[in-house]
Coordinates of C-alpha atoms in Angstrom, one line a residue:
M1 CA 69.1 -47.0 -33.6
K2 CA 66.9 -45.1 -36.1
R3 CA 65.3 -48.3 -37.3
I4 CA 64.5 -49.3 -33.7
L5 CA 63.0 -45.9 -33.0
L6 CA 60.9 -46.0 -36.2
F7 CA 59.6 -49.4 -35.3
S8 CA 58.6 -48.3 -31.9
L9 CA 56.8 -45.3 -33.2
L10 CA 54.9 -47.4 -35.7
S11 CA 54.0 -49.8 -32.9
V12 CA 52.5 -46.9 -30.9
I13 CA 50.5 -45.8 -33.9
I14 CA 49.3 -49.1 -35.3
V15 CA 48.4 -51.1 -32.1
P16 CA 45.6 -48.7 -30.9
V17 CA 44.1 -48.8 -34.4
M18 CA 44.1 -52.6 -34.5
A19 CA 42.6 -52.6 -31.0
Q20 CA 39.7 -50.5 -32.2
T21 CA 38.8 -52.9 -35.1
D22 CA 35.3 -54.4 -34.7
K23 CA 35.5 -58.1 -34.1
W24 CA 32.8 -58.9 -36.5
T25 CA 33.9 -56.8 -39.4
G26 CA 35.9 -58.5 -42.2
S27 CA 35.8 -61.8 -44.2
W28 CA 34.7 -65.2 -42.9
Q29 CA 34.4 -68.7 -44.4
V30 CA 32.8 -72.0 -43.6
I31 CA 33.6 -75.2 -45.6
S32 CA 31.4 -78.4 -45.5
K33 CA 32.7 -81.6 -47.1
P34 CA 30.9 -84.6 -45.5
W35 CA 32.1 -87.1 -48.1
P36 CA 35.4 -87.2 -49.9
H37 CA 33.9 -88.0 -53.4
I38 CA 31.7 -84.9 -53.7
P39 CA 32.7 -81.2 -53.9
A40 CA 32.7 -79.1 -50.8
V41 CA 30.1 -76.5 -50.0
I42 CA 31.8 -73.2 -49.4
M43 CA 30.2 -70.1 -47.9
D44 CA 32.1 -66.9 -47.8
L45 CA 30.8 -64.0 -45.7
Q46 CA 31.9 -60.4 -45.8
I47 CA 30.7 -58.1 -43.0
V48 CA 30.8 -54.3 -43.2
A49 CA 31.9 -52.0 -40.4
P50 CA 28.7 -51.2 -38.4
E51 CA 26.3 -48.3 -38.6
Q52 CA 26.3 -46.8 -35.1
G53 CA 27.6 -50.1 -33.7
V54 CA 24.2 -51.7 -34.6
L55 CA 23.6 -52.5 -38.2
Y56 CA 26.1 -54.7 -40.1
P57 CA 25.5 -54.9 -43.9
A58 CA 26.8 -58.2 -45.2
K59 CA 27.3 -60.3 -48.4
I60 CA 27.3 -64.1 -48.8
K61 CA 28.8 -66.1 -51.6
L62 CA 27.6 -69.7 -51.6
Q63 CA 29.3 -72.3 -53.9
Y64 CA 28.7 -76.0 -54.5
G65 CA 29.7 -77.7 -57.8
Q66 CA 28.3 -75.7 -60.6
F67 CA 26.2 -73.6 -58.4
T68 CA 27.1 -70.0 -57.3
G69 CA 24.8 -67.7 -55.3
V70 CA 25.7 -64.2 -54.2
Y71 CA 23.3 -62.5 -51.7
E72 CA 23.0 -59.3 -49.7
M73 CA 21.8 -59.6 -46.1
L74 CA 21.8 -57.7 -42.8
L75 CA 23.3 -58.6 -39.5
V76 CA 22.2 -56.8 -36.3
R77 CA 24.0 -56.6 -33.0
K78 CA 22.0 -58.4 -30.3
N79 CA 24.7 -58.3 -27.6
D80 CA 28.4 -58.5 -27.3
R81 CA 28.6 -62.1 -28.5
Q82 CA 25.6 -62.4 -31.0
L83 CA 24.6 -60.9 -34.3
G84 CA 21.0 -61.5 -35.5
I85 CA 20.6 -62.7 -39.2
S86 CA 18.0 -61.1 -41.5
R87 CA 15.3 -63.4 -42.9
G88 CA 15.7 -61.8 -46.3
K89 CA 18.7 -62.5 -48.5
Y90 CA 18.6 -60.4 -51.7
P91 CA 20.0 -62.4 -54.6
L92 CA 22.6 -60.6 -56.8
Q93 CA 23.4 -63.9 -58.6
E94 CA 22.1 -67.4 -58.6
T95 CA 23.2 -69.8 -61.3
P96 CA 22.4 -72.3 -62.8
Y97 CA 19.3 -72.5 -60.5
K98 CA 17.6 -70.7 -57.6
L99 CA 17.4 -71.6 -54.0
G100 CA 14.5 -69.2 -53.2
I101 CA 12.8 -69.7 -49.9
W102 CA 15.5 -72.2 -48.6
M103 CA 17.7 -69.2 -47.7
W104 CA 15.3 -68.7 -44.8
Y105 CA 17.0 -71.7 -43.1
L106 CA 20.1 -69.5 -42.6
N107 CA 18.6 -67.7 -39.6
G108 CA 18.9 -67.1 -35.9
T109 CA 22.2 -65.7 -34.7
L110 CA 25.9 -65.8 -35.3
D111 CA 27.6 -66.4 -31.9
Y112 CA 31.2 -65.2 -31.4
K113 CA 33.6 -67.3 -29.3
D114 CA 37.4 -67.6 -29.4
G115 CA 37.8 -65.8 -32.7
K116 CA 35.2 -67.9 -34.5
M117 CA 31.5 -67.5 -35.3
Y118 CA 29.0 -70.3 -34.8
L119 CA 25.6 -70.5 -36.4
N120 CA 22.8 -70.7 -33.8
R121 CA 19.6 -71.5 -35.7
M122 CA 16.0 -70.9 -34.9
W123 CA 14.6 -74.2 -36.2
E124 CA 12.0 -74.1 -39.0
D125 CA 10.5 -77.5 -39.5
Q126 CA 7.3 -78.8 -41.1
F127 CA 6.2 -75.3 -42.2
G128 CA 5.7 -76.0 -45.8
I129 CA 9.0 -75.0 -47.2
W130 CA 11.0 -78.3 -47.2
M131 CA 10.1 -79.5 -50.7
R132 CA 9.2 -76.1 -52.2
G133 CA 11.1 -75.4 -55.4
L134 CA 12.9 -78.8 -55.5
Y135 CA 11.8 -79.6 -59.1
E136 CA 11.2 -76.1 -60.5
D137 CA 14.4 -76.1 -62.6
G138 CA 14.0 -79.7 -63.7
E139 CA 15.3 -83.0 -62.3
L140 CA 18.9 -82.3 -63.5
W141 CA 19.7 -80.2 -60.4
V142 CA 17.7 -82.1 -57.7
N143 CA 20.7 -83.7 -56.1
S144 CA 22.7 -80.5 -56.0
K145 CA 19.7 -78.6 -54.6
V146 CA 19.2 -81.3 -51.9
M147 CA 22.8 -80.9 -50.8
L148 CA 22.6 -77.2 -50.4
R149 CA 19.2 -77.4 -48.7
D150 CA 20.5 -79.8 -46.2
F151 CA 23.6 -77.7 -45.6
L152 CA 21.4 -74.6 -44.9
Y153 CA 18.9 -76.5 -42.8
R154 CA 20.9 -78.8 -40.6
D155 CA 24.7 -78.5 -41.0
S156 CA 26.6 -77.1 -38.1
M157 CA 28.5 -74.0 -39.3
T158 CA 31.7 -72.6 -37.9
F159 CA 32.9 -69.5 -39.6
K160 CA 36.7 -68.9 -39.5
R161 CA 38.1 -65.5 -40.2
T162 CA 39.9 -65.1 -43.6
G163 CA 40.5 -61.4 -43.6
S164 CA 39.8 -58.1 -41.8
K165 CA 39.1 -55.9 -44.7
P166 CA 35.4 -54.8 -44.6
L167 CA 33.0 -55.0 -47.5
A168 CA 32.9 -51.7 -49.3
D169 CA 30.6 -51.5 -52.4
S170 CA 27.1 -50.5 -53.5
S171 CA 25.6 -53.2 -51.3
V172 CA 26.1 -51.1 -48.2
R173 CA 23.8 -48.3 -49.3
R174 CA 21.1 -50.6 -50.7
I175 CA 20.9 -52.5 -47.4
L176 CA 20.9 -49.5 -45.1
Q177 CA 18.5 -47.3 -47.1
P178 CA 15.4 -49.3 -47.9
E179 CA 13.5 -46.1 -48.4
T180 CA 15.5 -45.5 -51.6
S181 CA 16.6 -49.0 -52.7
G182 CA 13.2 -50.7 -52.2
I183 CA 15.0 -53.7 -50.7
Y184 CA 13.6 -54.9 -47.3
L185 CA 16.0 -56.8 -45.1
G186 CA 14.3 -56.0 -41.8
I187 CA 14.8 -52.2 -41.7
Y188 CA 11.6 -50.1 -41.9
D189 CA 11.6 -46.7 -43.6
P190 CA 12.8 -43.9 -41.3
I191 CA 10.4 -42.1 -38.9
T192 CA 11.1 -38.5 -38.0
A193 CA 10.3 -37.5 -34.4
T194 CA 9.9 -34.0 -33.1
D195 CA 9.1 -35.1 -29.6
S196 CA 12.0 -36.4 -27.5
V197 CA 9.8 -39.0 -25.8
I198 CA 7.8 -41.8 -27.6
I199 CA 5.5 -44.6 -26.3
M200 CA 6.2 -48.2 -27.0
Q201 CA 4.4 -51.4 -26.1
V202 CA 4.9 -55.1 -26.9
E203 CA 1.8 -57.1 -28.0
D204 CA 1.0 -60.6 -29.3
E205 CA -1.0 -60.5 -32.4
E206 CA -2.4 -64.0 -31.8
K207 CA -2.7 -66.1 -28.6
Y208 CA -0.2 -66.2 -25.8
D209 CA 2.1 -69.2 -26.5
R210 CA 5.3 -68.3 -24.7
D211 CA 6.7 -66.2 -27.4
T212 CA 9.7 -64.3 -26.0
V213 CA 11.2 -61.1 -27.4
T214 CA 14.1 -58.7 -26.9
L215 CA 14.1 -54.9 -27.5
L216 CA 17.2 -52.8 -27.9
Q217 CA 17.7 -49.0 -28.4
N218 CA 21.1 -48.3 -30.0
T219 CA 22.6 -51.4 -28.4
R220 CA 21.0 -50.6 -25.0
P221 CA 18.6 -53.3 -23.8
I222 CA 15.1 -52.0 -22.9
F223 CA 14.2 -55.6 -22.0
S224 CA 15.7 -59.0 -22.8
R225 CA 14.0 -62.3 -23.4
E226 CA 10.7 -61.2 -22.1
E227 CA 7.7 -63.4 -22.5
I228 CA 4.7 -61.6 -24.1
N229 CA 1.8 -61.6 -21.8
D230 CA -0.8 -59.4 -20.1
N231 CA 1.9 -57.8 -17.9
N232 CA 3.6 -56.0 -20.8
R233 CA 2.7 -52.4 -20.2
R234 CA 3.3 -49.3 -22.2
Q235 CA 6.4 -47.4 -21.4
Q236 CA 7.8 -44.0 -22.3
I237 CA 11.2 -44.0 -24.0
R238 CA 13.5 -41.0 -24.4
L239 CA 15.1 -40.7 -27.8
D240 CA 18.8 -40.1 -28.4
T241 CA 19.6 -37.1 -30.6
G242 CA 20.0 -38.3 -34.1
R243 CA 19.2 -41.9 -35.2
N244 CA 17.6 -44.3 -32.9
F245 CA 17.7 -47.9 -34.0
F246 CA 15.1 -49.9 -32.1
V247 CA 15.8 -53.6 -32.8
F248 CA 13.0 -56.0 -31.9
F249 CA 14.2 -59.6 -31.7
A250 CA 12.2 -62.9 -31.8
D251 CA 14.1 -65.0 -29.3
N252 CA 12.0 -68.1 -30.1
Y253 CA 9.0 -69.3 -32.1
G254 CA 6.9 -70.0 -29.1
G255 CA 4.5 -73.0 -28.8
L256 CA 2.7 -72.1 -32.1
P257 CA 5.4 -71.1 -34.6
P258 CA 6.3 -68.6 -35.8
N259 CA 6.7 -65.8 -33.2
T260 CA 3.7 -63.5 -33.4
G261 CA 4.9 -60.6 -31.3
A262 CA 4.4 -57.0 -32.4
L263 CA 6.0 -53.7 -31.3
Y264 CA 3.6 -50.8 -31.1
A265 CA 5.0 -47.3 -31.2
K266 CA 3.4 -43.9 -30.9
V267 CA 5.6 -41.1 -32.3
D268 CA 4.4 -37.4 -32.4
G269 CA 0.8 -38.7 -32.0
K270 CA 1.1 -41.1 -34.9
E271 CA 0.9 -44.8 -34.4
Y272 CA 3.1 -47.5 -36.0
M273 CA 3.2 -51.3 -35.7
F274 CA 6.2 -53.6 -36.4
D275 CA 4.7 -57.0 -36.6
F276 CA 6.2 -60.5 -36.9
T277 CA 2.9 -61.8 -38.3
H278 CA 3.3 -59.6 -41.4
R279 CA 4.1 -61.7 -44.4
A280 CA 7.5 -60.1 -45.0
N281 CA 8.5 -60.8 -41.3
A282 CA 7.3 -64.4 -40.9
F283 CA 10.0 -66.5 -39.2
A284 CA 12.3 -63.4 -39.1
T285 CA 14.9 -63.0 -36.3
F286 CA 14.5 -59.3 -36.0
M287 CA 12.9 -56.0 -37.2
V288 CA 14.5 -52.6 -37.1
A289 CA 12.6 -49.3 -36.5
D290 CA 14.7 -46.3 -37.5
I291 CA 13.4 -43.2 -35.6
R292 CA 15.3 -40.0 -36.1
H293 CA 15.2 -37.2 -33.6
H294 CA 16.9 -33.8 -33.9
R295 CA 16.8 -31.2 -31.2
I296 CA 15.4 -27.9 -32.4
D297 CA 17.7 -24.9 -31.9
S298 CA 14.8 -22.4 -31.9
S299 CA 16.9 -19.3 -31.5
R300 CA 19.2 -20.2 -34.4
L301 CA 16.3 -21.1 -36.7
S302 CA 14.3 -17.9 -35.8
T303 CA 17.4 -15.8 -36.5
Q304 CA 17.7 -17.5 -39.9
A305 CA 14.1 -17.0 -40.7
S306 CA 14.0 -13.3 -39.7
G307 CA 16.8 -12.6 -42.2
R308 CA 14.8 -13.8 -45.1
A309 CA 12.0 -12.3 -47.1
I310 CA 8.5 -13.8 -46.8
T311 CA 6.5 -14.8 -49.8
P312 CA 2.7 -15.2 -49.0
V313 CA 1.3 -18.3 -50.7
A314 CA -2.4 -18.4 -49.6
T315 CA -4.9 -17.6 -46.9
I316 CA -7.3 -20.6 -46.2
A317 CA -10.4 -20.7 -44.0
V318 CA -10.7 -24.0 -42.2
D319 CA -13.5 -25.5 -40.0
T320 CA -11.4 -27.6 -37.6
A321 CA -8.4 -27.3 -35.4
D322 CA -6.9 -30.6 -36.5
I323 CA -5.0 -30.3 -39.8
T324 CA -3.0 -32.7 -41.8
L325 CA -0.1 -31.4 -43.9
E326 CA 0.8 -33.8 -46.8
L327 CA 4.2 -33.0 -48.4
W328 CA 6.0 -34.5 -51.4
D329 CA 8.3 -33.6 -54.3
E330 CA 6.6 -34.1 -57.6
Q331 CA 9.8 -33.4 -59.6
V332 CA 13.2 -35.0 -58.9
E333 CA 14.0 -36.1 -55.3
D334 CA 17.2 -34.2 -54.8
N335 CA 17.7 -34.2 -51.0
D336 CA 15.7 -31.0 -50.3
S337 CA 14.8 -30.5 -46.7
I338 CA 12.7 -27.8 -44.9
S339 CA 11.9 -26.5 -41.5
L340 CA 8.3 -25.6 -40.5
S341 CA 7.0 -23.3 -37.8
L342 CA 3.4 -22.8 -36.6
N343 CA 2.7 -19.5 -35.0
G344 CA 6.3 -18.9 -34.3
K345 CA 7.0 -22.4 -32.8
W346 CA 9.2 -24.8 -34.8
I347 CA 7.3 -28.1 -35.2
A348 CA 9.6 -29.8 -37.8
T349 CA 13.2 -29.2 -38.7
G350 CA 15.4 -30.8 -41.3
F351 CA 12.3 -32.5 -42.7
P352 CA 13.3 -34.3 -46.0
V353 CA 11.1 -33.7 -49.0
K354 CA 10.7 -37.0 -50.9
K355 CA 8.8 -38.4 -53.8
G356 CA 6.7 -40.4 -51.4
L357 CA 4.0 -38.5 -49.6
Q358 CA 4.7 -37.7 -45.9
Q359 CA 2.4 -36.3 -43.3
I360 CA 2.7 -33.8 -40.4
Q361 CA -0.2 -33.4 -38.0
V362 CA -0.8 -29.9 -36.6
K363 CA -3.3 -28.4 -34.2
L364 CA -4.5 -24.8 -34.7
Q365 CA -5.5 -22.1 -32.3
R366 CA -8.7 -20.1 -32.8
G367 CA -8.4 -17.3 -35.3
E368 CA -5.4 -16.7 -37.6
N369 CA -2.5 -19.2 -37.7
T370 CA 0.7 -18.7 -39.5
L371 CA 2.6 -21.6 -41.2
L372 CA 6.1 -20.7 -42.2
F373 CA 8.2 -22.9 -44.5
M374 CA 11.9 -22.3 -44.6
A375 CA 14.5 -24.1 -46.8
D376 CA 17.3 -25.8 -45.0
N377 CA 19.2 -26.3 -48.2
L378 CA 18.7 -26.1 -52.0
G379 CA 19.2 -29.8 -52.7
K380 CA 20.9 -30.8 -55.9
I381 CA 18.6 -28.8 -58.1
P382 CA 17.8 -25.3 -56.8
P383 CA 15.4 -23.9 -55.6
N384 CA 13.9 -26.0 -52.8
T385 CA 10.5 -27.1 -54.1
A386 CA 7.6 -29.2 -52.8
V387 CA 3.9 -29.8 -53.1
L388 CA 1.8 -29.2 -50.0
R389 CA -1.7 -30.5 -49.6
I390 CA -3.6 -29.1 -46.6
C391 CA -6.3 -31.6 -45.4
F392 CA -9.1 -30.6 -43.0
R393 CA -12.2 -32.8 -42.4
D394 CA -13.3 -33.9 -45.9
K395 CA -11.7 -31.0 -47.7
S396 CA -8.2 -30.2 -49.0
R397 CA -6.2 -27.5 -50.7
T398 CA -3.0 -28.2 -52.8
L399 CA -0.3 -25.6 -53.1
G400 CA 3.2 -25.3 -54.6
L401 CA 6.1 -24.3 -52.3
R402 CA 9.2 -22.6 -53.7
T403 CA 11.8 -21.5 -51.2
D404 CA 15.5 -20.7 -51.2
M405 CA 18.1 -19.3 -48.8
R406 CA 16.7 -15.8 -49.2
K407 CA 13.0 -16.2 -49.0
N408 CA 10.4 -18.3 -47.0
N409 CA 6.9 -19.2 -47.8
E410 CA 4.0 -18.3 -45.5
I411 CA 0.5 -19.7 -45.4
K412 CA -2.3 -18.3 -43.2
L413 CA -4.9 -20.8 -41.8
V414 CA -7.9 -19.1 -40.3
W415 CA -10.0 -21.2 -37.9
E416 CA -13.3 -19.5 -37.0

């Protein structure tokens, strides 16, 4: 009786957990053996649990004869039954030769049906990559290369599940954080948005040739399979609090391959372009814009600020209302972040201080303006430090900021 009761309790606990398992996450395999006298081509695919249900870091292991290739790539949710495949595959291992550009052939979407995944390619043909690299490693490996090239280019691929344990290693961070890893698999560096509403518009960088595109915001379709034409108008989009993944899919390559669509975005008055004609995106299936919006709790921040001492840094006379603040960390990037107010209004919160230069545009009022810099944290190496360059017209002034949890920095800008 006790055993029956224990089994029942375990069933109650385990079944809901299994029901919540993402259908894509885990291990998959496809095997191709067209002729009995040659080795099989084996591709193993490991997929990580998704970031916000959108981004799926993944790793491929490709084997044929003496060849072994291990690659990192990114899969992105397009809808309930499709994952888009990143153009880029970052090679961790390729021996005894390299496949190079032929990994582009593994593109399009993985379509889920009846517990299996099917490769749905976007065909790349006669675009100058068919013979590229065939003889680079000598003639010894030509036949082996041709076999793998044909497998990637034309073989039908059905992936069968081999396990449900997700990939969990250093690949995840490298794939999801291009701003620190330097590896581009379709995700652009993060954009911080203070305003809750941004402007977006779809454009065609060349001539209209029936290119169609899809745009999602955190899995929600803004439009689906829309042809780029003169009727595409600007629209205002409200951001979710936190991370907003805008995924821009190329649904086809149009009449003049590849897809030449572009996604224009205006965030906090600054313009951005995500463009399929860019060299790194040619023949890509998707691009991802990572826009981060955090609501400002003005009363809480003001209370924190009022409880700290103020250290005056400088008083600067300027000759324009339009000022650019350039901020960076010239020492060690250690996860410092700051909040910034102008004349008592918080204009940036949780702003990360990085080695790379970042800009904030501000508009002054006549007379004296007060910029207040407050540390959100101390990073890994206290205190919170940064270099600030204030740019106005053709002039600039560079200052050092040094804040902690007890004192803020204050700069006066006087526009006469």
